[in-house]
Short mmCIF file of C-alpha atoms in Angstrom, two decimals:
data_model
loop_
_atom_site.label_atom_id
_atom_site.label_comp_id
_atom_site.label_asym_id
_atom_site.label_seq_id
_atom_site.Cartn_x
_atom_site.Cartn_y
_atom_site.Cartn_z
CA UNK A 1 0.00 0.00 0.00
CA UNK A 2 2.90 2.54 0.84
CA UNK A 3 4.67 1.80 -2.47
CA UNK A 4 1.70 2.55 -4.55
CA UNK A 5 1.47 5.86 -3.33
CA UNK A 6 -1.66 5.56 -0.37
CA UNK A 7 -1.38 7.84 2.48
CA UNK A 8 -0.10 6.87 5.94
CA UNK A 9 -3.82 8.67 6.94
CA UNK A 10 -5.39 6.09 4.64
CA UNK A 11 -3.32 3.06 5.91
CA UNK A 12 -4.41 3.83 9.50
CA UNK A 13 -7.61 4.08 8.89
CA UNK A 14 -7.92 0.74 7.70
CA UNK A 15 -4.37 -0.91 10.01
CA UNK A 16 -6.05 -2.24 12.71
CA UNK A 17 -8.74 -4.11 10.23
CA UNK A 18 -5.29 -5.66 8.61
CA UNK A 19 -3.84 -6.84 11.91
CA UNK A 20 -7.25 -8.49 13.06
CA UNK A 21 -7.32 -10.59 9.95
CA UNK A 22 -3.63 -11.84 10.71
CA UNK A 23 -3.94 -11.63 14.36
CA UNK A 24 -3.76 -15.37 14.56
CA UNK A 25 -0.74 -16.12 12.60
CA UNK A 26 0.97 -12.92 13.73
CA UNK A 27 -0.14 -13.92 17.95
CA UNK A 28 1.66 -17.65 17.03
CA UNK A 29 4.55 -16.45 15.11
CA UNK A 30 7.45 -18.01 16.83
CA UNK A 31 10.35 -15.30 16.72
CA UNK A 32 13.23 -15.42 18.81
CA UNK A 33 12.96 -13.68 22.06
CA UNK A 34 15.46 -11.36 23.05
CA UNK A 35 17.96 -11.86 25.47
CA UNK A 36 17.34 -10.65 29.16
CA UNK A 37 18.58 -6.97 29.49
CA UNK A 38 18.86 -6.23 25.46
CA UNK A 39 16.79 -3.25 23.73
CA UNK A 40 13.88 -5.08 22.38
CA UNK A 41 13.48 -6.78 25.94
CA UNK A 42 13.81 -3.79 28.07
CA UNK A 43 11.48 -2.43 25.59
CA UNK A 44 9.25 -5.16 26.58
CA UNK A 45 8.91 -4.89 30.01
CA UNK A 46 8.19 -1.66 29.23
CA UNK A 47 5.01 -1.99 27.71
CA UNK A 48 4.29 -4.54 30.67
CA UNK A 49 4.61 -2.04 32.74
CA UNK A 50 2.43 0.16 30.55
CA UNK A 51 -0.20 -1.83 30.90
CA UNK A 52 -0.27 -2.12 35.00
CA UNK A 53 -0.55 1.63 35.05
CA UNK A 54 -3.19 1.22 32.73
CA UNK A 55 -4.62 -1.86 35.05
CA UNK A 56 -4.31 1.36 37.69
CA UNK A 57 -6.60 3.51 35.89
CA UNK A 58 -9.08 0.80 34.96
CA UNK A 59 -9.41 0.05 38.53
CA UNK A 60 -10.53 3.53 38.99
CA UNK A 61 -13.14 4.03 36.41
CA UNK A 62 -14.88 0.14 37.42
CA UNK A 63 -15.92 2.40 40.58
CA UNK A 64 -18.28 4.66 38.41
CA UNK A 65 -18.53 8.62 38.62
CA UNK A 66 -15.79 9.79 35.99
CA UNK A 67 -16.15 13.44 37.65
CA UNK A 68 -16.17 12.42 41.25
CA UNK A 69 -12.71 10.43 40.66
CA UNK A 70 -10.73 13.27 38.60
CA UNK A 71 -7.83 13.61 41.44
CA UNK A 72 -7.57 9.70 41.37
CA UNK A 73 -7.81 9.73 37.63
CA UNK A 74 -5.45 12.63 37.44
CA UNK A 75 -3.10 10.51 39.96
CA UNK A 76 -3.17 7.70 38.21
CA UNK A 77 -3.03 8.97 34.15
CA UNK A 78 -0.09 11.90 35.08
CA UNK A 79 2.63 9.10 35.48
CA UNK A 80 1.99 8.50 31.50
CA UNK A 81 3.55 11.31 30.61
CA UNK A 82 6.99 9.54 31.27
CA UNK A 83 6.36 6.91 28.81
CA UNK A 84 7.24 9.68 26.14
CA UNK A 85 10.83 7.75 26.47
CA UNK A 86 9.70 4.83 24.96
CA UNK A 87 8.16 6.19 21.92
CA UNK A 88 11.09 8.59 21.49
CA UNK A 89 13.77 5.53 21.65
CA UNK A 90 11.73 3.91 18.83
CA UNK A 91 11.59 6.95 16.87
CA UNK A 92 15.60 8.29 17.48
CA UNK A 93 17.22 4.68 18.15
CA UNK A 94 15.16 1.82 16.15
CA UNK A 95 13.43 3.31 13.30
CA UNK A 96 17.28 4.79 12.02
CA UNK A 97 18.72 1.37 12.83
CA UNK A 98 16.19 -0.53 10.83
CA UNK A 99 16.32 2.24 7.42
CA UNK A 100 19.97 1.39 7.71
CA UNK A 101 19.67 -2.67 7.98
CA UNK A 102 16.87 -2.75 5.27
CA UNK A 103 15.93 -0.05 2.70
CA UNK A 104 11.97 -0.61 2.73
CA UNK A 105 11.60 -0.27 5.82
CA UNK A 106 8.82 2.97 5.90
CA UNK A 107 7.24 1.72 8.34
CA UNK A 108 8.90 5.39 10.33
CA UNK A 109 6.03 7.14 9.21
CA UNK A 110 2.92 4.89 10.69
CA UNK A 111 4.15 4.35 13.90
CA UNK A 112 5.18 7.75 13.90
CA UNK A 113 1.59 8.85 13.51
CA UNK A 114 0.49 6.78 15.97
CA UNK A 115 2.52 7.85 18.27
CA UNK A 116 1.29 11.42 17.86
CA UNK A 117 -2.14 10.03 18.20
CA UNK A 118 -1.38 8.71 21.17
CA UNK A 119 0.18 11.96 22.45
CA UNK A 120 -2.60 14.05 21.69
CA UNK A 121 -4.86 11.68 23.28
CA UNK A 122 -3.63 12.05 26.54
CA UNK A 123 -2.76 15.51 26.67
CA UNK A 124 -6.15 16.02 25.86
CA UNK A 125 -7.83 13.52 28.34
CA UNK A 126 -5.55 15.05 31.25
CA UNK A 127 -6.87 18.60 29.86
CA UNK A 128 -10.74 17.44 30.07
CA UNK A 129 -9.76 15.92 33.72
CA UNK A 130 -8.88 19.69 34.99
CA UNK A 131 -11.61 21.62 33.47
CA UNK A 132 -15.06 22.07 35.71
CA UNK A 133 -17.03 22.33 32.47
CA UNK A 134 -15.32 18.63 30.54
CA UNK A 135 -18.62 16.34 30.62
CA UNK A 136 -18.59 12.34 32.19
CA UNK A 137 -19.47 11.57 28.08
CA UNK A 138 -16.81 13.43 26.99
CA UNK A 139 -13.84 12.36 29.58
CA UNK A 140 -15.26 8.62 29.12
CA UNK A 141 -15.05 8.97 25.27
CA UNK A 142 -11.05 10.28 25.53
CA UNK A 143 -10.46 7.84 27.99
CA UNK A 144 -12.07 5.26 26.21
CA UNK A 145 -9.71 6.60 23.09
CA UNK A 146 -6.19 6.62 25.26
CA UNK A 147 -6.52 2.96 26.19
CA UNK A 148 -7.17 2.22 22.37
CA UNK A 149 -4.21 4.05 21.17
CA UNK A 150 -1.65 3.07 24.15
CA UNK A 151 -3.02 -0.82 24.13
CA UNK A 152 -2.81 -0.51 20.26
CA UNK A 153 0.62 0.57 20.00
CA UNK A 154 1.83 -2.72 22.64
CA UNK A 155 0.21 -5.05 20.12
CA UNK A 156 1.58 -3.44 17.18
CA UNK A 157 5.44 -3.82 18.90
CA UNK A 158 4.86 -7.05 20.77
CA UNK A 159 3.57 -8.68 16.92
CA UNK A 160 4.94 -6.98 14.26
CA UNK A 161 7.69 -4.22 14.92
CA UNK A 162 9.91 -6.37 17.68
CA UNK A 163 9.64 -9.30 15.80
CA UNK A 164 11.21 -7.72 12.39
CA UNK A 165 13.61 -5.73 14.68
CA UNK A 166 14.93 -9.12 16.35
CA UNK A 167 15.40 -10.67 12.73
CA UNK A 168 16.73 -8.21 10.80
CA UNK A 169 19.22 -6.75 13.26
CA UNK A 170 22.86 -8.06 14.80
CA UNK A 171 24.25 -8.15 18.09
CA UNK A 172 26.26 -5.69 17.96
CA UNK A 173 22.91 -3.14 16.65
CA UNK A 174 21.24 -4.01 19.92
CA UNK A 175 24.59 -3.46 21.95
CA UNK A 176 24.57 0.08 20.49
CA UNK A 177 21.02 0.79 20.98
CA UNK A 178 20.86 -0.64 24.63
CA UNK A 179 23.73 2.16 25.22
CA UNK A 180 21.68 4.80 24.11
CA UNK A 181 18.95 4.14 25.60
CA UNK A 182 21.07 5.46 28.74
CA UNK A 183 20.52 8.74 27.10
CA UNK A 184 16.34 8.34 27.86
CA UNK A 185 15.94 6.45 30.72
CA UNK A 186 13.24 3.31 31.01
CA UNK A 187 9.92 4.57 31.75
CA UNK A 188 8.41 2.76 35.14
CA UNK A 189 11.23 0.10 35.17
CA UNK A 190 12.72 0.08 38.92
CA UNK A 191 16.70 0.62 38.40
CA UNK A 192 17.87 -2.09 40.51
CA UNK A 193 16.11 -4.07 37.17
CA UNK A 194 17.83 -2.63 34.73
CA UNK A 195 21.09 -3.77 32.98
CA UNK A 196 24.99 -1.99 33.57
CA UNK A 197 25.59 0.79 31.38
CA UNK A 198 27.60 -0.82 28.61
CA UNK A 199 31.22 0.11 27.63
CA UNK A 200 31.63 3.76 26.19
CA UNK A 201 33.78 2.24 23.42
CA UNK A 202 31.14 1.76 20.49
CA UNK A 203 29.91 4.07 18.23
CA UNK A 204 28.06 6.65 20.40
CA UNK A 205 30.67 7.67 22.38
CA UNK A 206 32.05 10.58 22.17
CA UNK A 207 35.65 10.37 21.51
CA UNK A 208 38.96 10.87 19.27
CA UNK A 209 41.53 8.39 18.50
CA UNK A 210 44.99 9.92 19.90
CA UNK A 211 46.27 10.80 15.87
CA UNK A 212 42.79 13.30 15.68
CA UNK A 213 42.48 14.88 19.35
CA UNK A 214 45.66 17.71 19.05
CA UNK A 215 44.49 17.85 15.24
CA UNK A 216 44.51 21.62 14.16
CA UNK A 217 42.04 23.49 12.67
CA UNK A 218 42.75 26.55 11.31
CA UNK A 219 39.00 28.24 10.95
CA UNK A 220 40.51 31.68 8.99
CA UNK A 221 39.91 33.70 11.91
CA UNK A 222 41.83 31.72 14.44
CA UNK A 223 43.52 28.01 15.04
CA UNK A 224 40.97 25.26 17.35
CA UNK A 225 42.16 21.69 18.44
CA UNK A 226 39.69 19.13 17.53
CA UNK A 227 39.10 19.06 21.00
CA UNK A 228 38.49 22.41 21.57
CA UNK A 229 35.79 22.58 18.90
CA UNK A 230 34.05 19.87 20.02
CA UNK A 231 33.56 21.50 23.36
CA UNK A 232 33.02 24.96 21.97
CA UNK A 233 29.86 23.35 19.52
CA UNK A 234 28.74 21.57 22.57
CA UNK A 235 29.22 24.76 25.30
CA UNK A 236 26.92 26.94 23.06
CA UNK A 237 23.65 27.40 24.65
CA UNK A 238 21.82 25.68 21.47
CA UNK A 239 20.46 22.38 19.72
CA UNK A 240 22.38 22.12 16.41
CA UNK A 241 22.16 19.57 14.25
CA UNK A 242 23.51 19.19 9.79
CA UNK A 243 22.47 17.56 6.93
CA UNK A 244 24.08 17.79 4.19
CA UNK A 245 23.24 18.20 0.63
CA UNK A 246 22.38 14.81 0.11
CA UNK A 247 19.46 15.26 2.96
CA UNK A 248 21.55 12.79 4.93
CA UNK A 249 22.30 14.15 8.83
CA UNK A 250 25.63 14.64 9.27
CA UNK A 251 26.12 15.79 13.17
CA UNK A 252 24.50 17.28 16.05
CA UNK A 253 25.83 19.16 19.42
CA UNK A 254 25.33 17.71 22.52
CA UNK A 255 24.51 20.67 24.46
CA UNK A 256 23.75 20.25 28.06
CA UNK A 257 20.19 21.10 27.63
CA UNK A 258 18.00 19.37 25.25
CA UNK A 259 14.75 19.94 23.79
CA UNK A 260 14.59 17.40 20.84
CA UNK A 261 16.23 14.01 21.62
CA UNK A 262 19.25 13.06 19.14
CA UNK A 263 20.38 9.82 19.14
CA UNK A 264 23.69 8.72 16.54
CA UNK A 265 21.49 6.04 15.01
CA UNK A 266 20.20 9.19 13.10
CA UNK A 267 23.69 9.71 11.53
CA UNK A 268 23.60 9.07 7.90
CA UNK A 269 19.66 9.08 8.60
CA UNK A 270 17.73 11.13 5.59
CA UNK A 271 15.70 14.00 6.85
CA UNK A 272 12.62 13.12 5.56
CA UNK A 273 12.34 10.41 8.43
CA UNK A 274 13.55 12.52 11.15
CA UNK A 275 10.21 14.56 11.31
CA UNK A 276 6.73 13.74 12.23
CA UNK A 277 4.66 12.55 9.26
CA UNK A 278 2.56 15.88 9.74
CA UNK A 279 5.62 18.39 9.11
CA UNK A 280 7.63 16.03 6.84
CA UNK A 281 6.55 17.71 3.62
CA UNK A 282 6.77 21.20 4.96
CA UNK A 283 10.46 20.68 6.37
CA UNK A 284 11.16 19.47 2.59
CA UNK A 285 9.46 22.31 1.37
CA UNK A 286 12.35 24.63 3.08
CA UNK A 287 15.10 22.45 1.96
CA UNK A 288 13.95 22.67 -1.93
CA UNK A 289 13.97 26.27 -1.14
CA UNK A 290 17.62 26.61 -0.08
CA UNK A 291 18.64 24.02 -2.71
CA UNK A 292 17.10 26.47 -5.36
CA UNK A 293 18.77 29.55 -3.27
CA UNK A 294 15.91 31.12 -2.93
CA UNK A 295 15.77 30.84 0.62
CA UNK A 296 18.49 30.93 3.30
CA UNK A 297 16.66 31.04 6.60
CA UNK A 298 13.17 29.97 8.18
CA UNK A 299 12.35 31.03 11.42
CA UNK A 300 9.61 29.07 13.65
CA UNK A 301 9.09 29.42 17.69
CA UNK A 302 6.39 27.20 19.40
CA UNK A 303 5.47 26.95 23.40
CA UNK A 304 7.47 23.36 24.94
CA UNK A 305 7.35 22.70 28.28
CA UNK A 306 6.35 26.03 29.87
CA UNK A 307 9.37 27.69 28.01
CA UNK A 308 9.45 29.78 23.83
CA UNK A 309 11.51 27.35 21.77
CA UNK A 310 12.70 29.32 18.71
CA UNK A 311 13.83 26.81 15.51
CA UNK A 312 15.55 28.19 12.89
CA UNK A 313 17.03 27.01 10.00
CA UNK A 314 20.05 28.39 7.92
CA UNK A 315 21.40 27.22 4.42
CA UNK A 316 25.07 26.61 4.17
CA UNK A 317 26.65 27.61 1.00
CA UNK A 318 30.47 27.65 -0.16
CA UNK A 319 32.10 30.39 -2.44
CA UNK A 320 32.09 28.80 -6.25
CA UNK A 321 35.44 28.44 -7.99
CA UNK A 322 34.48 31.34 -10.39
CA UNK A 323 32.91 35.06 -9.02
CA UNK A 324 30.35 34.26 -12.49
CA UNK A 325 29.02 30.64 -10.30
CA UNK A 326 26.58 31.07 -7.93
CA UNK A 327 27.42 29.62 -3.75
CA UNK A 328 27.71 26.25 -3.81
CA UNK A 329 24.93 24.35 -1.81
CA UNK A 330 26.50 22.19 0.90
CA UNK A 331 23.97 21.73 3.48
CA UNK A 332 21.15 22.94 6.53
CA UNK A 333 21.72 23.54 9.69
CA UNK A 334 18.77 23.71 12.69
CA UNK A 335 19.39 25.47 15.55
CA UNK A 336 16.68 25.41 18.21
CA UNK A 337 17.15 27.87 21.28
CA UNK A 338 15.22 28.59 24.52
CA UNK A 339 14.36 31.97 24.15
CA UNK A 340 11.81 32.41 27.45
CA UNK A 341 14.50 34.54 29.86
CA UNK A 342 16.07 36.74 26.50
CA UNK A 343 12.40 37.53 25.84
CA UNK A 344 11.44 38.39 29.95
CA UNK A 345 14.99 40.52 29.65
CA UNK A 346 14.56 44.53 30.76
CA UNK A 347 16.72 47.39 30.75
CA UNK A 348 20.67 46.00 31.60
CA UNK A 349 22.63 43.94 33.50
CA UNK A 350 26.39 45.72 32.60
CA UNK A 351 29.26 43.24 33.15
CA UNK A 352 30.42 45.31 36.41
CA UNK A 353 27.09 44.00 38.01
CA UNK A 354 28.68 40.37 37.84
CA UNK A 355 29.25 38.82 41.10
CA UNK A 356 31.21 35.28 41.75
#
């Protein structure tokens, strides 16, 4: 269906049809189960644990009167909010992983969506919960929606995505991915459960053999270490992260700060998965635009957290060989900044003010 052009709207509206007409052979597929402490396991135990908060909640509504048990429901549905982690690991960890191990994998997109779905369903049932004028229909309709989309999502993993994951990828992919997931933590799973931080020595450490660390590089307005760079880029109060001209993502900073979750499975990862299916088409809008040169920024700022997020995006462009060529295209870069205290800034603060 995705080949021949349908829309990832269309395909959900008709995906959970598919899966109940192969629920039986998918429910008695034997695939190999992953090894205690791996990614796909942890990820697992996860959804386990999912569902006994959702147990939790059930055992709330059985009592009747939706409006007389907000607090409890509110008690109970809040602690939700921290399984964000998991659905970010699958989109910044897996999903990259998988495009790399086999190119048809699109499956980024769906799950993507349903993910959102899934967001938006609970941000809006913990919304009804606090307002006096939410009806019992209306709360019991949401709710009745969240455990649809959260239940949903487990089956989809636990038959189809894990599976694939656990046959299509090596032991050394999961290795990498379990040391990540350090970087996002393990939604409701006690610590004393989980597995030792793995070795620092793969591929998402941060680190330069000997021959590169005192390598010099001489910017044209001064002379930086390798070293040095790195910790400039990543002591700049910013998210930045390049792709290059072949749409490919290239690098980002590791700022101590984050408001978008990088992973380095998304090195070498094409753009047009790194974005919610939603925005996809308008982030390649902006790209087109630089390619074409005519556009070389885009500014966007939304609310996050309780703090104003400003995203921009630059185009990076090299001198030509000839004065007569126009720049040559090489590449985007975002940077995403928390703006909130710059905006609440008035009159001065002069550097004499400055106290240790």
């Amino acid at each position: 269906m995705w080949s021949s052009g349908t829309s990832h709207n269309d395909i959900l509206n008709v995906l959970d049809k598919v899966i109940n007409v192969f629920y039986h052979a998918l429910s008695h597929y034997d695939w190999p189960k992953p090894e205690p402490g791996t990614f796909i396991d942890l990820m697992l135990r996860e959804n386990e644990a999912m569902n006994e908060k959702m147990d939790q909640v059930k055992a709330v509504l059985k009592q009747g009167q939706t409006l007389a048990n907000r607090e409890k429901l509110l008690e109970t549905l809040t602690p939700l909010l921290e399984f964000e982690a998991h659905y970010l690991k699958k989109e910044n960890i897996l999903f990259p992983v998988m495009e790399q191990r086999n190119e048809r994998f699109e499956g980024v997109a769906i799950m993507w969506a349903l993910h959102d779905t899934t967001r938006a369903s609970l941000k809006k049932v913990l919304q009804l919960l606090t307002e006096a004028t939410a009806s019992e229909p209306e709360i019991n309709a949401e709710l009745g929606q969240l455990f649809f989309n959260m239940i949903g999502l487990d089956q989809k993993e636990s038959l189809i995505l894990f599976p694939c994951a656990v046959e299509a990828l090596t032991a050394e992919d999961f290795a990498s991915m379990t040391r990540q997931s350090f970087d996002y933590g393990f939604p409701f799973l006690p610590p004393e459960t989980l597995p030792e931080p793995l070795s620092a020595d793969g591929p998402t450490a941060p680190h330069l053999s000997q021959s590169l660390s005192g390598l010099e590089i001489n910017t044209g307005t001064g002379t930086l270490t390798a070293d040095q760079l790195i910790t400039l880029l990543n002591a700049l109060p910013v998210d930045m992260t390049f792709v290059d001209e072949n749409d490919k993502v290239r690098y980002f900073s590791r700022p101590k700060d984050r408001f978008f979750p990088r992973s380095t499975a998304i090195i070498g990862r094409d753009v047009r998965y790194c974005h919610p299916p939603e925005s996809v088409d308008k982030v390649l809008e902006i790209v087109q635009a630089f390619k074409e040169g005519r556009q070389d920024t885009a500014s966007f700022w939304i609310n996050l957290r309780g703090r104003k997020v400003l995203i921009q995006y630059f185009a990076l462009r090299t001198p030509a060989d000839t004065t007569e060529a126009p720049p040559i295209y090489r590449g985007v870069l975002e940077v995403s900044q928390d703006i909130t205290d710059i905006q609440e800034m008035d009159g001065e603060r002069r550097l004499l003010s400055w106290e240790g």
